[in-house]
Coordinates of C-alpha atoms and ligand atoms in Angstrom, one line a residue:
M1 CA 105.0 125.6 88.3
S2 CA 102.6 123.2 86.6
K3 CA 100.1 124.5 84.0
S4 CA 96.5 125.1 85.1
I5 CA 93.7 123.0 83.7
N6 CA 92.2 126.0 81.9
T7 CA 95.5 126.7 80.2
I8 CA 95.8 123.1 79.0
L9 CA 92.2 123.1 77.7
L10 CA 93.0 126.0 75.4
Q11 CA 95.7 123.9 73.6
E12 CA 95.0 122.1 70.3
E13 CA 97.3 119.2 71.2
F14 CA 97.8 117.5 74.5
S15 CA 101.0 115.8 75.7
H16 CA 101.0 112.7 77.9
A17 CA 101.6 114.9 80.9
D18 CA 98.7 117.2 80.0
L19 CA 96.4 114.2 79.8
V20 CA 97.5 112.9 83.1
A21 CA 96.8 116.3 84.7
L22 CA 93.4 116.4 83.0
L23 CA 92.5 112.8 84.1
N24 CA 93.4 113.8 87.6
A25 CA 91.3 117.0 87.6
Q26 CA 88.7 117.4 90.4
G27 CA 86.2 120.0 91.4
Q28 CA 86.0 123.1 89.2
D29 CA 88.8 121.8 87.0
K30 CA 86.7 118.7 86.2
T31 CA 83.6 120.9 85.5
A32 CA 85.7 123.0 83.1
I33 CA 86.6 119.8 81.1
Y34 CA 83.0 118.8 80.9
T35 CA 81.9 122.3 79.8
R36 CA 84.5 122.2 77.1
S37 CA 83.6 118.7 75.8
A38 CA 79.9 119.5 75.8
E39 CA 80.7 122.7 73.7
I40 CA 82.7 120.7 71.2
K41 CA 80.0 118.0 71.0
K42 CA 77.4 120.8 70.3
Q43 CA 79.6 122.4 67.7
Y44 CA 80.9 119.3 65.8
I45 CA 78.2 116.7 66.4
G46 CA 75.1 118.5 67.3
N47 CA 72.5 116.9 69.6
K48 CA 71.7 113.8 67.5
V49 CA 72.2 110.4 69.0
Y50 CA 72.3 107.4 66.8
F51 CA 70.9 104.0 67.7
R52 CA 72.7 100.8 66.9
G53 CA 70.4 97.9 67.6
L54 CA 72.7 95.3 69.3
V55 CA 72.4 91.5 68.8
E56 CA 74.7 89.4 70.9
L57 CA 74.9 86.7 68.2
S58 CA 76.8 84.1 70.1
N59 CA 78.7 83.6 73.3
I60 CA 80.8 80.8 71.9
C61 CA 84.4 82.1 72.1
S62 CA 87.7 80.5 71.4
K63 CA 89.6 83.0 73.6
N64 CA 90.2 83.1 77.2
C65 CA 90.6 86.8 78.2
L66 CA 91.2 87.0 81.9
Y67 CA 88.5 89.6 82.5
C68 CA 85.6 88.2 80.5
G69 CA 82.6 86.2 81.8
I70 CA 82.1 84.3 78.6
R71 CA 85.8 83.3 78.2
S72 CA 86.2 79.7 76.9
G73 CA 87.5 78.6 80.3
N74 CA 84.3 79.4 82.1
P75 CA 82.0 76.3 82.0
K76 CA 79.0 78.1 83.5
P77 CA 77.3 80.0 80.7
G78 CA 75.1 77.8 78.4
R79 CA 76.7 78.4 75.0
Y80 CA 74.3 79.7 72.3
M81 CA 74.0 80.9 68.8
V82 CA 71.0 83.1 68.0
T83 CA 69.1 81.6 65.0
E84 CA 68.8 83.3 61.7
D85 CA 65.1 83.9 62.1
E86 CA 65.7 85.6 65.5
V87 CA 68.4 87.9 64.0
L88 CA 66.0 88.8 61.1
E89 CA 63.3 89.5 63.7
A90 CA 65.6 91.9 65.5
A91 CA 66.5 93.5 62.1
S92 CA 62.8 94.0 61.4
F93 CA 62.4 95.6 64.8
A94 CA 65.3 97.9 64.1
L95 CA 63.9 98.9 60.8
E96 CA 60.3 99.4 62.0
N97 CA 61.6 101.6 64.9
G98 CA 63.7 103.8 62.7
Y99 CA 67.1 102.5 64.1
G100 CA 69.5 103.3 61.3
S101 CA 71.9 100.5 62.1
M102 CA 72.6 97.2 63.8
V103 CA 75.6 95.8 65.6
L104 CA 76.3 92.1 65.5
Q105 CA 78.6 91.1 68.3
S106 CA 79.9 87.7 69.3
G107 CA 82.6 85.8 70.9
E108 CA 85.6 85.1 68.7
R109 CA 85.3 82.2 66.3
C110 CA 87.4 81.8 63.2
D111 CA 86.0 78.7 61.6
E112 CA 84.7 78.8 58.0
K113 CA 81.2 77.8 59.0
F114 CA 81.0 80.8 61.3
A115 CA 82.3 83.1 58.6
K116 CA 79.7 81.8 56.2
T117 CA 76.9 82.1 58.7
V118 CA 77.8 85.8 59.3
S119 CA 78.0 86.4 55.5
D120 CA 74.6 84.9 55.0
L121 CA 73.1 87.0 57.8
L122 CA 74.6 90.1 56.3
K123 CA 73.1 89.4 53.0
K124 CA 69.7 88.7 54.5
I125 CA 69.7 91.8 56.7
K126 CA 70.6 93.9 53.7
E127 CA 67.9 92.2 51.6
L128 CA 65.2 92.6 54.3
S129 CA 65.9 96.2 54.8
G130 CA 66.5 97.1 51.1
G131 CA 70.0 98.2 52.1
K132 CA 68.6 100.7 54.7
L133 CA 70.2 99.2 57.8
G134 CA 73.8 99.9 58.4
I135 CA 75.7 97.0 59.9
T136 CA 78.6 97.1 62.4
L137 CA 80.4 93.9 63.3
S138 CA 82.2 93.2 66.5
M139 CA 83.5 89.6 66.1
G140 CA 87.1 89.9 67.1
E141 CA 90.2 89.0 65.1
Q142 CA 89.6 87.2 61.8
T143 CA 91.6 86.5 58.7
E144 CA 92.0 89.3 56.1
D145 CA 89.9 87.2 53.7
T146 CA 87.0 87.0 56.2
Y147 CA 87.1 90.8 56.9
R148 CA 87.0 91.3 53.1
E149 CA 84.2 88.8 52.6
W150 CA 82.1 90.5 55.3
F151 CA 82.8 93.9 53.9
A152 CA 81.7 92.7 50.4
N153 CA 78.5 91.4 52.0
G154 CA 77.5 94.7 53.5
A155 CA 79.2 95.2 56.8
H156 CA 80.8 98.7 56.8
R157 CA 81.9 99.2 60.4
Y158 CA 84.0 97.0 62.5
L159 CA 84.8 97.3 66.2
I160 CA 87.9 95.8 67.9
R161 CA 88.8 97.2 71.3
I162 CA 92.5 97.2 72.0
E163 CA 91.4 96.9 75.7
T164 CA 94.6 98.6 76.7
S165 CA 97.3 100.2 74.5
D166 CA 100.0 99.2 76.9
R167 CA 101.7 96.0 75.7
E168 CA 102.8 94.9 79.2
L169 CA 99.3 95.5 80.7
Y170 CA 97.8 93.7 77.7
Y171 CA 99.7 90.6 78.6
R172 CA 98.7 90.8 82.3
I173 CA 95.0 90.7 81.3
H174 CA 95.3 88.1 78.6
P175 CA 96.8 84.6 78.6
K176 CA 100.3 84.8 77.3
D177 CA 99.9 82.7 74.2
K178 CA 99.6 83.0 70.4
K179 CA 95.9 83.4 70.6
H180 CA 96.1 86.6 72.5
D181 CA 98.8 88.5 70.6
F182 CA 99.0 92.3 71.0
D183 CA 100.6 92.9 67.6
I184 CA 97.9 90.8 65.8
R185 CA 95.3 93.0 67.4
I186 CA 96.9 96.2 66.4
N187 CA 97.4 94.9 62.9
A188 CA 93.7 93.9 62.7
L189 CA 92.8 97.6 63.2
K190 CA 95.1 98.6 60.4
L191 CA 93.8 95.9 58.0
L192 CA 90.2 96.9 58.7
R193 CA 91.0 100.5 57.8
E194 CA 92.8 99.5 54.6
I195 CA 89.8 97.4 53.5
G196 CA 87.5 100.4 53.9
Y197 CA 85.6 99.9 57.1
N198 CA 84.7 102.6 59.6
V199 CA 87.1 101.4 62.3
G200 CA 86.2 101.4 66.0
S201 CA 88.3 100.6 69.1
G202 CA 88.3 101.3 72.8
V203 CA 89.7 100.3 76.2
M204 CA 88.5 99.3 79.6
I205 CA 89.0 101.7 82.5
G206 CA 90.0 100.7 86.0
L207 CA 91.6 97.4 85.2
P208 CA 93.8 95.7 87.8
F209 CA 97.4 97.1 87.5
Q210 CA 96.2 100.0 85.3
T211 CA 97.3 103.6 86.1
I212 CA 96.2 107.1 85.0
E213 CA 99.4 107.1 83.0
H214 CA 98.2 104.1 81.0
L215 CA 94.9 105.7 80.3
A216 CA 96.6 108.9 79.1
G217 CA 98.5 106.7 76.8
D218 CA 95.3 105.1 75.6
L219 CA 93.9 108.4 74.6
L220 CA 97.0 109.2 72.6
F221 CA 96.9 105.8 71.0
L222 CA 93.3 106.2 69.8
K223 CA 94.1 109.6 68.4
Q224 CA 97.2 108.3 66.7
L225 CA 95.3 105.4 65.2
D226 CA 92.8 107.9 63.9
V227 CA 89.9 105.7 64.7
D228 CA 86.4 106.6 63.5
M229 CA 84.5 105.3 66.5
V230 CA 85.2 104.5 70.1
G231 CA 83.5 102.4 72.8
M232 CA 85.0 102.4 76.2
G233 CA 83.8 101.9 79.7
P234 CA 84.7 100.8 83.2
F235 CA 86.2 97.4 83.9
I236 CA 83.7 95.5 86.1
E237 CA 85.0 92.3 87.8
H238 CA 83.3 89.0 87.2
E239 CA 83.5 86.3 89.8
D240 CA 84.2 83.5 87.3
T241 CA 87.3 85.1 85.8
P242 CA 90.9 85.0 86.9
L243 CA 91.1 88.8 87.4
Y244 CA 88.5 88.5 90.2
E245 CA 91.5 87.6 92.4
F246 CA 92.5 91.3 92.3
R247 CA 89.1 92.7 93.2
D248 CA 90.3 94.2 96.5
S249 CA 93.0 96.3 94.7
L250 CA 90.7 97.9 92.2
W251 CA 89.7 101.5 92.3
P252 CA 86.2 101.9 93.9
K253 CA 83.5 101.6 91.3
K254 CA 82.5 105.2 91.6
D255 CA 86.1 106.2 90.7
R256 CA 86.2 103.9 87.7
F257 CA 83.0 105.5 86.5
D258 CA 84.3 109.0 87.1
V259 CA 87.5 108.3 85.2
S260 CA 85.5 106.7 82.4
L261 CA 83.4 109.8 82.1
K262 CA 86.5 111.9 81.9
M263 CA 88.0 109.6 79.3
V264 CA 84.8 110.2 77.1
A265 CA 85.0 113.9 77.6
L266 CA 88.7 114.1 76.8
L267 CA 88.4 111.9 73.8
R268 CA 85.7 114.2 72.5
I269 CA 88.0 117.2 73.0
M270 CA 90.8 115.4 71.2
M271 CA 88.8 113.8 68.4
K272 CA 86.0 116.2 67.7
D273 CA 84.2 114.5 64.9
I274 CA 84.3 110.8 65.7
N275 CA 81.5 108.6 67.1
I276 CA 81.7 107.8 70.8
A277 CA 79.4 105.3 72.4
A278 CA 77.7 105.8 75.8
T279 CA 78.4 102.2 76.8
T280 CA 76.2 99.8 78.8
A281 CA 79.1 99.2 81.3
M282 CA 78.8 102.8 82.4
Q283 CA 75.2 102.2 83.3
A284 CA 76.1 99.1 85.2
I285 CA 77.8 101.3 87.7
D286 CA 75.7 104.4 87.7
K287 CA 72.0 104.3 86.9
Q288 CA 72.3 107.4 84.8
G289 CA 75.6 106.4 83.4
R290 CA 74.6 106.6 79.7
E291 CA 72.9 110.0 80.0
K292 CA 76.0 111.3 81.8
A293 CA 78.2 110.0 79.0
L294 CA 75.9 111.7 76.4
K295 CA 76.2 115.0 78.2
V296 CA 79.9 115.1 78.2
G297 CA 80.4 114.0 74.6
A298 CA 79.1 110.6 73.6
N299 CA 76.7 110.3 70.6
I300 CA 75.9 106.7 70.1
I301 CA 73.7 104.3 72.0
M302 CA 73.3 100.5 71.5
P303 CA 69.9 99.3 72.5
N304 CA 69.9 95.6 73.1
L305 CA 67.9 93.5 70.7
T306 CA 69.2 90.1 71.8
P307 CA 66.3 87.8 72.5
L308 CA 65.7 87.7 76.2
K309 CA 66.3 84.0 76.6
Y310 CA 70.0 84.4 75.8
R311 CA 70.8 87.5 77.8
E312 CA 71.8 85.7 81.0
D313 CA 74.4 83.8 79.0
Y314 CA 76.1 87.0 77.7
L315 CA 77.3 88.4 81.0
L316 CA 80.8 89.7 80.2
Y317 CA 80.7 91.5 83.6
E318 CA 78.5 91.7 86.7
D319 CA 75.5 93.9 87.1
K320 CA 74.9 94.1 83.3
P321 CA 71.7 96.1 82.8
C322 CA 68.6 95.1 80.8
L323 CA 68.6 91.4 81.5
D324 CA 64.8 91.3 81.7
E325 CA 63.9 94.2 79.4
D326 CA 62.9 93.3 75.8
A327 CA 63.7 95.4 72.7
S328 CA 60.6 97.6 73.2
Q329 CA 61.3 98.3 76.8
C330 CA 64.9 99.2 76.2
R331 CA 63.8 101.5 73.3
N332 CA 61.4 103.4 75.5
C333 CA 63.9 103.6 78.3
L334 CA 66.6 104.9 76.1
E335 CA 64.4 107.4 74.3
A336 CA 63.5 108.9 77.7
R337 CA 67.2 108.9 78.8
I338 CA 68.3 110.6 75.6
H339 CA 65.7 113.3 76.0
M340 CA 66.7 113.7 79.6
A341 CA 70.3 114.4 78.4
G342 CA 68.9 117.1 76.1
D343 CA 69.6 115.2 72.9
E344 CA 67.5 113.9 70.0
I345 CA 67.5 110.6 68.2
G346 CA 68.8 110.5 64.6
F347 CA 66.1 108.1 63.2
N348 CA 66.6 106.2 60.0
E349 CA 70.2 107.3 59.4
W350 CA 73.3 105.3 59.4
G351 CA 75.1 108.0 61.4
D352 CA 78.6 107.3 60.3
S353 CA 81.1 109.6 61.8
A354 CA 82.0 112.8 60.0
H355 CA 85.6 111.8 60.7
F356 CA 85.2 108.8 58.4
A357 CA 83.7 110.9 55.6
K358 CA 86.5 113.4 55.9
R359 CA 89.4 110.9 55.9
T360 CA 88.0 108.9 53.1
S361 CA 87.2 111.8 50.9
S362 CA 90.6 113.4 51.5
S363 CA 92.4 110.1 50.8
K364 CA 90.7 109.9 47.4
L365 CA 92.3 113.2 46.5
D366 CA 95.8 111.9 47.3
Ligands
5AD401 N1 84.3 94.6 82.4 C1 84.0 95.5 81.4 N2 84.1 95.3 80.1 C2 84.4 94.1 79.7 N3 84.5 93.5 78.5 C3 84.7 92.2 78.6 N4 84.8 91.9 79.9 C4 84.6 93.0 80.6 C5 84.5 93.3 82.0 N5 84.8 92.4 82.9 C6 84.4 94.3 77.3 C7 85.7 94.2 76.5 C8 85.3 93.6 75.2 C9 83.8 94.0 75.1 C10 83.0 93.2 74.2 O1 83.4 93.9 76.4 O2 86.2 95.5 76.3 O3 86.0 94.1 74.1
SF4_402 FE1 86.0 86.2 74.0 FE2 85.7 88.8 73.6 FE3 85.3 87.7 76.0 FE4 87.8 87.8 75.0 S1 86.4 89.6 75.6 S2 86.8 86.0 76.0 S3 87.4 87.5 72.9 S4 84.1 87.4 74.2
FES403 FE1 67.3 98.5 78.6 FE2 67.0 100.8 80.0 S1 68.2 100.4 78.3 S2 65.9 98.9 80.2

């Protein structure tokens, strides 16, 4: 006889089969998972949600991921780079509004000029905020020297989603060439950890060809990698991408959302003290997607600070929210949403995960 969900939830460790059962849970079983993950969040994280003001720095990308609306092969988006003044304006907004941190995200570019531009921005943001603003980077795969240079200039968190931890599936959603190499991506996560970053990763949920078994594997992968932060959300098809061809075989959007919520809850149960984002993609499917994610375990929100004129050109997927809402509107909207979820905002704090503090202090003792 198979184990009941309640029995599995009492365990400290989950096998792949346990996770498959949990991901398939419905009705009361599903409620039991959410009750457990909410308890763990309360106990280990509390009710503080940290803001990371997001600037989508540039949509210029040398990669061609088969799912992404700003892939280099899509001629439609006007390619942009936010100016230094605009980034600093966003940084001032973040500072004035008590956001503890910013995230700079962009398409992948590995030229020296870009590395230098980012370094200059890091220095100026640190200067402007007197070191107060924490900075996360999400700029894809770079050379070790570049990761080190950016770290030295003040970035202390880095996000690279693995997208899927299954090698075969990885190559079905990326072009099969040297530019999209699974091993380089895994290695990037290891390098970033060695350098001293808080390391974040994550996956998309409901990809073509993806199964619940793959997703159970993703949870084990994130745990094994011992990441400090995770951002994950539903895959949402974009009509100007090659994967659009498979739109009729995808799970219904509601199911993709449901499984995403369960992934957040299960990850919280498995990795009690990490930071987990309530992602924008969750809100693209369900109007209350981010609040729901907070309720079941997430504790990070990334309000968009990208100047409005660029937002139409940073559409990684369809139905992306906040295209017409500026920084103040998103702030008000998110404050209300966080309160609705019963949480509070952790103003003026970096809000690094307790997980990072723990692993770095214990490694100093080794
Ligand atoms: N649907 C959902 N998420 C997407 N991303 C890119 N394209 C899509 C899509 N079509 C996510 C990827 C990437 C992050 C910046 O956005 O996970 O790492
Ligand atoms: Fe570029 Fe990232 Fe989009 Fe891939 S997912 S095409 S690396 S912006
Ligand atoms: Fe931007 Fe709600 S978060 S309008």
